[in-house]
Amino acid sequence: MPFDDHGNLVPGVLPATRSVPHAITRPPYVGLQEPPPYVGDNTYTEDEIAKIRAAGRIASRALDAVGAAVVPGVTTAELDRIGHDAVVSAGAYPSTLGYRGYPASSCTSVNEVICHGIPDDTVLREGDIVNVDITAYLDGFHGDTNRTFRVGAVSEEVDLLIERTHEAMMRGIKAAKPGREVNVIGRVIETYAKRFGYGVVRDFTGHGVGSSFHTGLIVPHYDSAPRFNDVIVPGMVFTVEPMLTLGTHEWDMWADDWTVTTRDKSITAQFEHTIVVRENGFELLTLSE
Ligand code: MF3
Ligand code: CO
Ligand code: CO
């Protein structure tokens, strides 16, 4: 059922809503239709950065646990359960659960799903790929990260797409230096991706993150200059999370209002880190160690 006769993904059956112990503090938007407006800039004190790092470590470790479970035969709902349990066991809240009505603790985006795939009874097959995106909320701060996993062995074309999407993210991160405009990040990513003829998704972007899940700062992954000219400064925190495709950058939205696929059903990969800009470079805030 979760794949049609052409091998394309179709909506499956969602698991029951997962529970979070009452002792774990919810972000302010849970139970609301949308988050309260964010007031504040995108820079943080060292104490605040330490809290984003602590949340980010929980999200990254949850991805470690999920990644170890990615094998042919596993469902995306089971991957979500593993990620949920890892976040909650660490005392954090899975930020996506109840964010603008999103029903799960992670996004699981399979093959042609660009982002925001909802975990369901889809059984992963050898050769599929799945991006898992987890955000943890701890002590008032979010850490947001995702990785694309291979289900068993994948084709060389897909293997290279995954490798190069990770490389594109790292190149974008390394381009983020004080004094430059945010649009430098996407320029570097798009230039690299175009070498291989990949599609570069434009309409879903990186973002400021910290005390708010999405602060309003937008970080494009394509060359958007002269727009998105916010000047990068030390202490600024945001995500870099490029989505590259083997075909078009155009997309379709499923009737669930969340799942975004490539319009041509081409395979797509993504990686995401939350970073803080330093005087002399950057620090990754979504590492496991
Ligand atoms: N974690 C995603 C991001 O990278 C956002 C997911 S929002 C959701 O920005 F509601 F779809 F979960
Ligand atoms: Co993000
Ligand atoms: Co994310």
mmCIF file of C-alpha atoms and ligand atoms in Angstrom:
data_model
loop_
_atom_site.group_PDB
_atom_site.id
_atom_site.type_symbol
_atom_site.label_atom_id
_atom_site.label_comp_id
_atom_site.label_asym_id
_atom_site.label_seq_id
_atom_site.Cartn_x
_atom_site.Cartn_y
_atom_site.Cartn_z
ATOM 1 C CA MET A 1 0.000 0.000 0.000
ATOM 2 C CA PRO A 2 2.639 2.646 0.842
ATOM 3 C CA PHE A 3 4.183 2.231 -2.643
ATOM 4 C CA ASP A 4 2.066 2.214 -5.828
ATOM 5 C CA ASP A 5 2.573 0.168 -9.013
ATOM 6 C CA HIS A 6 5.213 2.635 -10.233
ATOM 7 C CA GLY A 7 7.119 2.319 -6.962
ATOM 8 C CA ASN A 8 6.070 5.812 -5.917
ATOM 9 C CA LEU A 9 5.208 6.525 -2.335
ATOM 10 C CA VAL A 10 1.534 6.865 -1.361
ATOM 11 C CA PRO A 11 0.032 7.803 2.018
ATOM 12 C CA GLY A 12 -0.049 5.060 4.628
ATOM 13 C CA VAL A 13 -1.676 4.569 8.005
ATOM 14 C CA LEU A 14 -0.477 6.698 10.912
ATOM 15 C CA PRO A 15 0.294 5.176 14.299
ATOM 16 C CA ALA A 16 -1.478 6.340 17.461
ATOM 17 C CA THR A 17 -0.249 9.673 18.808
ATOM 18 C CA ARG A 18 2.795 9.154 21.019
ATOM 19 C CA SER A 19 2.744 10.405 24.571
ATOM 20 C CA VAL A 20 5.291 12.540 26.367
ATOM 21 C CA PRO A 21 5.625 12.316 30.175
ATOM 22 C CA HIS A 22 4.007 15.249 31.958
ATOM 23 C CA ALA A 23 7.299 16.084 33.658
ATOM 24 C CA ILE A 24 8.764 17.132 30.282
ATOM 25 C CA THR A 25 8.199 20.803 29.465
ATOM 26 C CA ARG A 26 6.349 21.465 26.194
ATOM 27 C CA PRO A 27 7.270 24.296 23.855
ATOM 28 C CA PRO A 28 4.743 27.158 23.993
ATOM 29 C CA TYR A 29 3.074 26.329 20.639
ATOM 30 C CA VAL A 30 1.848 22.872 21.644
ATOM 31 C CA GLY A 31 -1.956 22.951 21.669
ATOM 32 C CA LEU A 32 -2.038 26.149 19.587
ATOM 33 C CA GLN A 33 -2.668 26.400 15.834
ATOM 34 C CA GLU A 34 0.552 28.299 15.357
ATOM 35 C CA PRO A 35 3.484 29.450 17.474
ATOM 36 C CA PRO A 36 3.285 32.777 19.315
ATOM 37 C CA PRO A 37 5.200 35.448 17.327
ATOM 38 C CA TYR A 38 8.963 35.406 17.928
ATOM 39 C CA VAL A 39 10.477 38.540 19.344
ATOM 40 C CA GLY A 40 14.237 38.846 19.399
ATOM 41 C CA ASP A 41 17.148 38.555 17.035
ATOM 42 C CA ASN A 42 19.099 35.479 15.957
ATOM 43 C CA THR A 43 22.105 35.894 18.250
ATOM 44 C CA TYR A 44 22.496 34.187 21.600
ATOM 45 C CA THR A 45 24.686 34.429 24.711
ATOM 46 C CA GLU A 46 27.128 31.627 25.557
ATOM 47 C CA ASP A 47 24.710 30.335 28.207
ATOM 48 C CA GLU A 48 21.927 30.180 25.637
ATOM 49 C CA ILE A 49 24.208 28.555 23.057
ATOM 50 C CA ALA A 50 25.085 25.890 25.620
ATOM 51 C CA LYS A 51 21.376 25.111 25.920
ATOM 52 C CA ILE A 52 20.917 24.887 22.138
ATOM 53 C CA ARG A 53 23.960 22.574 22.068
ATOM 54 C CA ALA A 54 22.444 20.373 24.791
ATOM 55 C CA ALA A 55 19.155 20.118 22.880
ATOM 56 C CA GLY A 56 21.069 19.541 19.643
ATOM 57 C CA ARG A 57 23.081 16.716 21.183
ATOM 58 C CA ILE A 58 19.877 14.945 22.174
ATOM 59 C CA ALA A 59 18.498 15.293 18.644
ATOM 60 C CA SER A 60 21.757 14.014 17.135
ATOM 61 C CA ARG A 61 21.926 11.024 19.481
ATOM 62 C CA ALA A 62 18.312 10.239 18.615
ATOM 63 C CA LEU A 63 19.356 10.191 14.938
ATOM 64 C CA ASP A 64 22.202 7.805 15.830
ATOM 65 C CA ALA A 65 19.639 5.435 17.361
ATOM 66 C CA VAL A 66 17.268 5.761 14.417
ATOM 67 C CA GLY A 67 20.050 5.280 11.876
ATOM 68 C CA ALA A 68 21.101 2.014 13.516
ATOM 69 C CA ALA A 69 17.547 0.733 12.973
ATOM 70 C CA VAL A 70 17.311 1.571 9.262
ATOM 71 C CA VAL A 71 17.171 -1.858 7.563
ATOM 72 C CA PRO A 72 14.909 -3.399 4.927
ATOM 73 C CA GLY A 73 11.561 -4.300 6.560
ATOM 74 C CA VAL A 74 11.428 -1.504 9.147
ATOM 75 C CA THR A 75 8.502 0.953 9.004
ATOM 76 C CA THR A 76 8.873 4.703 9.188
ATOM 77 C CA ALA A 77 6.536 4.610 12.223
ATOM 78 C CA GLU A 78 9.019 2.328 13.999
ATOM 79 C CA LEU A 79 11.845 4.761 13.190
ATOM 80 C CA ASP A 80 9.714 7.544 14.665
ATOM 81 C CA ARG A 81 9.103 5.487 17.812
ATOM 82 C CA ILE A 82 12.852 4.983 18.277
ATOM 83 C CA GLY A 83 13.545 8.705 17.781
ATOM 84 C CA HIS A 84 10.693 9.674 20.096
ATOM 85 C CA ASP A 85 11.888 7.333 22.840
ATOM 86 C CA ALA A 86 15.467 8.608 22.546
ATOM 87 C CA VAL A 87 14.408 12.254 22.856
ATOM 88 C CA VAL A 88 11.974 11.663 25.698
ATOM 89 C CA SER A 89 14.398 9.378 27.617
ATOM 90 C CA ALA A 90 16.876 12.252 27.554
ATOM 91 C CA GLY A 91 14.260 14.490 29.204
ATOM 92 C CA ALA A 92 13.530 16.558 26.098
ATOM 93 C CA TYR A 93 10.398 17.217 24.033
ATOM 94 C CA PRO A 94 10.283 16.231 20.315
ATOM 95 C CA SER A 95 9.651 19.691 18.864
ATOM 96 C CA THR A 96 7.687 18.613 15.789
ATOM 97 C CA LEU A 97 4.964 16.868 17.841
ATOM 98 C CA GLY A 98 2.095 19.359 17.845
ATOM 99 C CA TYR A 99 3.978 22.012 15.862
ATOM 100 C CA ARG A 100 1.334 23.673 13.650
ATOM 101 C CA GLY A 101 -0.626 20.438 14.006
ATOM 102 C CA TYR A 102 2.184 18.116 12.855
ATOM 103 C CA PRO A 103 1.342 14.666 14.287
ATOM 104 C CA ALA A 104 4.725 12.995 14.892
ATOM 105 C CA SER A 105 8.057 13.239 16.710
ATOM 106 C CA SER A 106 10.131 13.209 13.530
ATOM 107 C CA CYS A 107 9.821 13.720 9.800
ATOM 108 C CA THR A 108 10.612 10.599 7.758
ATOM 109 C CA SER A 109 11.041 11.505 4.098
ATOM 110 C CA VAL A 110 11.449 8.509 1.773
ATOM 111 C CA ASN A 111 12.910 8.549 -1.798
ATOM 112 C CA GLU A 112 11.027 11.300 -3.717
ATOM 113 C CA VAL A 113 9.781 12.971 -0.528
ATOM 114 C CA ILE A 114 11.720 16.242 -0.207
ATOM 115 C CA CYS A 115 10.779 16.920 3.415
ATOM 116 C CA HIS A 116 8.074 16.712 6.121
ATOM 117 C CA GLY A 117 7.104 13.087 5.405
ATOM 118 C CA ILE A 118 4.864 11.768 8.164
ATOM 119 C CA PRO A 119 5.908 8.430 9.730
ATOM 120 C CA ASP A 120 3.392 5.677 8.888
ATOM 121 C CA ASP A 121 3.179 1.974 8.054
ATOM 122 C CA THR A 122 5.460 2.308 5.016
ATOM 123 C CA VAL A 123 7.831 -0.674 4.998
ATOM 124 C CA LEU A 124 11.273 0.329 3.738
ATOM 125 C CA ARG A 125 12.836 -1.810 1.011
ATOM 126 C CA GLU A 126 16.462 -2.460 0.083
ATOM 127 C CA GLY A 127 17.611 0.433 -2.109
ATOM 128 C CA ASP A 128 15.250 3.031 -0.597
ATOM 129 C CA ILE A 129 16.580 6.101 1.204
ATOM 130 C CA VAL A 130 15.003 7.845 4.191
ATOM 131 C CA ASN A 131 15.727 11.243 5.673
ATOM 132 C CA VAL A 132 14.966 11.509 9.376
ATOM 133 C CA ASP A 133 14.608 14.995 10.850
ATOM 134 C CA ILE A 134 14.513 15.395 14.637
ATOM 135 C CA THR A 135 14.361 18.530 16.752
ATOM 136 C CA ALA A 136 14.669 18.378 20.529
ATOM 137 C CA TYR A 137 13.427 21.035 22.965
ATOM 138 C CA LEU A 138 15.209 21.225 26.313
ATOM 139 C CA ASP A 139 15.364 23.971 28.910
ATOM 140 C CA GLY A 140 13.704 26.506 26.589
ATOM 141 C CA PHE A 141 15.821 25.869 23.464
ATOM 142 C CA HIS A 142 15.576 23.803 20.278
ATOM 143 C CA GLY A 143 18.286 21.884 18.394
ATOM 144 C CA ASP A 144 17.326 20.798 14.858
ATOM 145 C CA THR A 145 19.131 18.203 12.721
ATOM 146 C CA ASN A 146 18.513 15.654 9.976
ATOM 147 C CA ARG A 147 20.358 12.965 8.043
ATOM 148 C CA THR A 148 19.602 10.780 5.039
ATOM 149 C CA PHE A 149 20.062 7.028 5.582
ATOM 150 C CA ARG A 150 20.476 4.245 3.030
ATOM 151 C CA VAL A 151 18.223 1.209 3.377
ATOM 152 C CA GLY A 152 20.729 -1.559 2.650
ATOM 153 C CA ALA A 153 22.636 -0.986 -0.585
ATOM 154 C CA VAL A 154 21.487 1.804 -2.916
ATOM 155 C CA SER A 155 22.323 2.576 -6.557
ATOM 156 C CA GLU A 156 25.553 4.430 -7.248
ATOM 157 C CA GLU A 157 23.589 7.447 -8.495
ATOM 158 C CA VAL A 158 21.666 7.671 -5.230
ATOM 159 C CA ASP A 159 24.751 6.945 -3.143
ATOM 160 C CA LEU A 160 26.527 9.892 -4.778
ATOM 161 C CA LEU A 161 23.496 12.153 -4.310
ATOM 162 C CA ILE A 162 23.563 11.460 -0.571
ATOM 163 C CA GLU A 163 27.323 11.966 -0.288
ATOM 164 C CA ARG A 164 27.212 15.227 -2.256
ATOM 165 C CA THR A 165 24.207 16.574 -0.370
ATOM 166 C CA HIS A 166 26.189 16.183 2.840
ATOM 167 C CA GLU A 167 29.157 17.877 1.188
ATOM 168 C CA ALA A 168 26.890 20.699 -0.028
ATOM 169 C CA MET A 169 25.659 21.274 3.531
ATOM 170 C CA MET A 170 29.224 21.413 4.872
ATOM 171 C CA ARG A 171 30.327 23.820 2.135
ATOM 172 C CA GLY A 172 27.371 26.066 2.928
ATOM 173 C CA ILE A 173 28.225 25.979 6.627
ATOM 174 C CA LYS A 174 31.884 26.809 5.969
ATOM 175 C CA ALA A 175 30.813 29.821 3.878
ATOM 176 C CA ALA A 176 28.936 31.326 6.841
ATOM 177 C CA LYS A 177 31.387 33.925 8.152
ATOM 178 C CA PRO A 178 30.862 37.209 10.003
ATOM 179 C CA GLY A 179 30.381 40.170 7.666
ATOM 180 C CA ARG A 180 28.995 38.124 4.786
ATOM 181 C CA GLU A 181 25.324 38.033 3.854
ATOM 182 C CA VAL A 182 23.213 34.955 4.543
ATOM 183 C CA ASN A 183 22.756 34.520 0.783
ATOM 184 C CA VAL A 184 26.410 33.429 0.475
ATOM 185 C CA ILE A 185 25.403 30.043 1.915
ATOM 186 C CA GLY A 186 22.971 29.175 -0.862
ATOM 187 C CA ARG A 187 25.315 30.532 -3.526
ATOM 188 C CA VAL A 188 27.999 28.082 -2.439
ATOM 189 C CA ILE A 189 25.532 25.191 -2.178
ATOM 190 C CA GLU A 190 23.933 25.819 -5.556
ATOM 191 C CA THR A 191 27.283 26.257 -7.321
ATOM 192 C CA TYR A 192 28.443 22.898 -5.981
ATOM 193 C CA ALA A 193 25.149 21.094 -6.736
ATOM 194 C CA LYS A 194 25.008 22.428 -10.311
ATOM 195 C CA ARG A 195 28.319 20.699 -11.075
ATOM 196 C CA PHE A 196 26.395 17.457 -10.958
ATOM 197 C CA GLY A 197 23.189 18.754 -12.551
ATOM 198 C CA TYR A 198 21.203 18.317 -9.336
ATOM 199 C CA GLY A 199 18.001 20.190 -8.600
ATOM 200 C CA VAL A 200 18.290 22.606 -5.671
ATOM 201 C CA VAL A 201 15.062 23.019 -3.701
ATOM 202 C CA ARG A 202 14.174 26.695 -3.226
ATOM 203 C CA ASP A 203 10.904 26.850 -1.375
ATOM 204 C CA PHE A 204 12.001 25.041 1.792
ATOM 205 C CA THR A 205 14.893 26.669 3.572
ATOM 206 C CA GLY A 206 17.147 26.811 6.572
ATOM 207 C CA HIS A 207 16.044 29.065 9.407
ATOM 208 C CA GLY A 208 16.951 30.789 12.612
ATOM 209 C CA VAL A 209 16.447 28.457 15.586
ATOM 210 C CA GLY A 210 16.932 28.783 19.322
ATOM 211 C CA SER A 211 14.286 29.800 21.818
ATOM 212 C CA SER A 212 11.879 29.527 18.864
ATOM 213 C CA PHE A 213 11.753 26.533 16.455
ATOM 214 C CA HIS A 214 11.633 28.854 13.418
ATOM 215 C CA THR A 215 12.580 32.439 14.297
ATOM 216 C CA GLY A 216 11.709 34.078 10.983
ATOM 217 C CA LEU A 217 15.290 34.316 9.665
ATOM 218 C CA ILE A 218 15.382 32.456 6.334
ATOM 219 C CA VAL A 219 18.487 30.722 4.979
ATOM 220 C CA PRO A 220 18.038 29.825 1.283
ATOM 221 C CA HIS A 221 20.033 26.982 -0.268
ATOM 222 C CA TYR A 222 20.100 28.549 -3.763
ATOM 223 C CA ASP A 223 21.670 31.795 -5.010
ATOM 224 C CA SER A 224 19.077 34.304 -3.814
ATOM 225 C CA ALA A 225 21.172 37.515 -3.913
ATOM 226 C CA PRO A 226 20.476 40.405 -3.586
ATOM 227 C CA ARG A 227 17.659 39.137 -1.382
ATOM 228 C CA PHE A 228 18.212 37.454 2.001
ATOM 229 C CA ASN A 229 21.005 39.911 2.731
ATOM 230 C CA ASP A 230 20.961 39.667 6.540
ATOM 231 C CA VAL A 231 24.540 40.187 7.673
ATOM 232 C CA ILE A 232 26.074 37.210 9.471
ATOM 233 C CA VAL A 233 27.477 38.070 12.905
ATOM 234 C CA PRO A 234 29.217 36.073 15.668
ATOM 235 C CA GLY A 235 26.750 34.354 17.982
ATOM 236 C CA MET A 236 24.137 33.956 15.242
ATOM 237 C CA VAL A 237 22.381 30.568 15.293
ATOM 238 C CA PHE A 238 20.587 29.001 12.332
ATOM 239 C CA THR A 239 20.217 25.788 10.384
ATOM 240 C CA VAL A 240 21.697 24.846 7.025
ATOM 241 C CA GLU A 241 19.631 22.028 5.504
ATOM 242 C CA PRO A 242 19.910 21.713 1.706
ATOM 243 C CA MET A 243 17.598 19.414 -0.245
ATOM 244 C CA LEU A 244 19.107 18.252 -3.562
ATOM 245 C CA THR A 245 17.328 16.174 -6.211
ATOM 246 C CA LEU A 246 18.203 13.969 -9.181
ATOM 247 C CA GLY A 247 15.672 15.979 -11.225
ATOM 248 C CA THR A 248 13.545 19.061 -10.751
ATOM 249 C CA HIS A 249 13.424 21.476 -7.803
ATOM 250 C CA GLU A 250 9.664 21.757 -8.300
ATOM 251 C CA TRP A 251 7.427 20.076 -5.801
ATOM 252 C CA ASP A 252 3.926 18.846 -5.008
ATOM 253 C CA MET A 253 2.171 18.755 -1.643
ATOM 254 C CA TRP A 254 0.099 15.748 -0.563
ATOM 255 C CA ALA A 255 -3.453 16.182 0.696
ATOM 256 C CA ASP A 256 -2.117 15.766 4.257
ATOM 257 C CA ASP A 257 -0.731 19.329 3.815
ATOM 258 C CA TRP A 258 2.713 18.206 5.012
ATOM 259 C CA THR A 259 4.348 15.690 2.687
ATOM 260 C CA VAL A 260 6.374 17.462 -0.028
ATOM 261 C CA THR A 261 7.546 15.404 -3.030
ATOM 262 C CA THR A 262 9.511 16.236 -6.136
ATOM 263 C CA ARG A 263 7.051 16.990 -8.938
ATOM 264 C CA ASP A 264 8.871 14.527 -11.240
ATOM 265 C CA LYS A 265 9.190 11.929 -8.445
ATOM 266 C CA SER A 266 12.974 12.108 -8.685
ATOM 267 C CA ILE A 267 14.957 10.951 -5.644
ATOM 268 C CA THR A 268 15.975 13.671 -3.177
ATOM 269 C CA ALA A 269 18.334 13.844 -0.194
ATOM 270 C CA GLN A 270 18.868 16.277 2.677
ATOM 271 C CA PHE A 271 21.186 16.912 5.626
ATOM 272 C CA GLU A 272 20.771 19.486 8.395
ATOM 273 C CA HIS A 273 22.853 20.928 11.212
ATOM 274 C CA THR A 274 22.138 23.755 13.616
ATOM 275 C CA ILE A 275 25.228 25.995 13.762
ATOM 276 C CA VAL A 276 26.497 28.997 15.665
ATOM 277 C CA VAL A 277 28.690 31.475 13.817
ATOM 278 C CA ARG A 278 31.995 32.227 15.541
ATOM 279 C CA GLU A 279 34.440 35.143 15.042
ATOM 280 C CA ASN A 280 36.566 32.828 12.985
ATOM 281 C CA GLY A 281 34.151 30.299 11.508
ATOM 282 C CA PHE A 282 31.410 28.136 12.951
ATOM 283 C CA GLU A 283 30.543 25.526 15.548
ATOM 284 C CA LEU A 284 28.144 22.648 14.887
ATOM 285 C CA LEU A 285 25.534 22.510 17.673
ATOM 286 C CA THR A 286 23.971 19.212 16.600
ATOM 287 C CA LEU A 287 26.729 16.704 17.304
ATOM 288 C CA SER A 288 26.430 13.501 19.376
ATOM 289 C CA GLU A 289 29.639 14.012 21.377
HETATM 290 N N1 MF3 B 1 12.694 20.063 11.473
HETATM 291 C C1 MF3 B 1 12.139 20.671 10.296
HETATM 292 C C2 MF3 B 1 13.116 21.727 9.883
HETATM 293 O O1 MF3 B 1 14.224 21.392 9.615
HETATM 294 C C3 MF3 B 1 10.800 21.258 10.538
HETATM 295 C C4 MF3 B 1 9.761 20.262 10.663
HETATM 296 S S1 MF3 B 1 8.307 21.078 10.981
HETATM 297 C C5 MF3 B 1 7.183 19.860 10.968
HETATM 298 O O2 MF3 B 1 12.882 22.901 9.878
HETATM 299 F F1 MF3 B 1 6.134 20.367 11.467
HETATM 300 F F2 MF3 B 1 7.054 19.393 9.784
HETATM 301 F F3 MF3 B 1 7.636 18.843 11.730
HETATM 302 CO CO CO B 2 15.297 22.984 10.340
HETATM 303 CO CO CO B 3 14.851 19.822 10.894
#
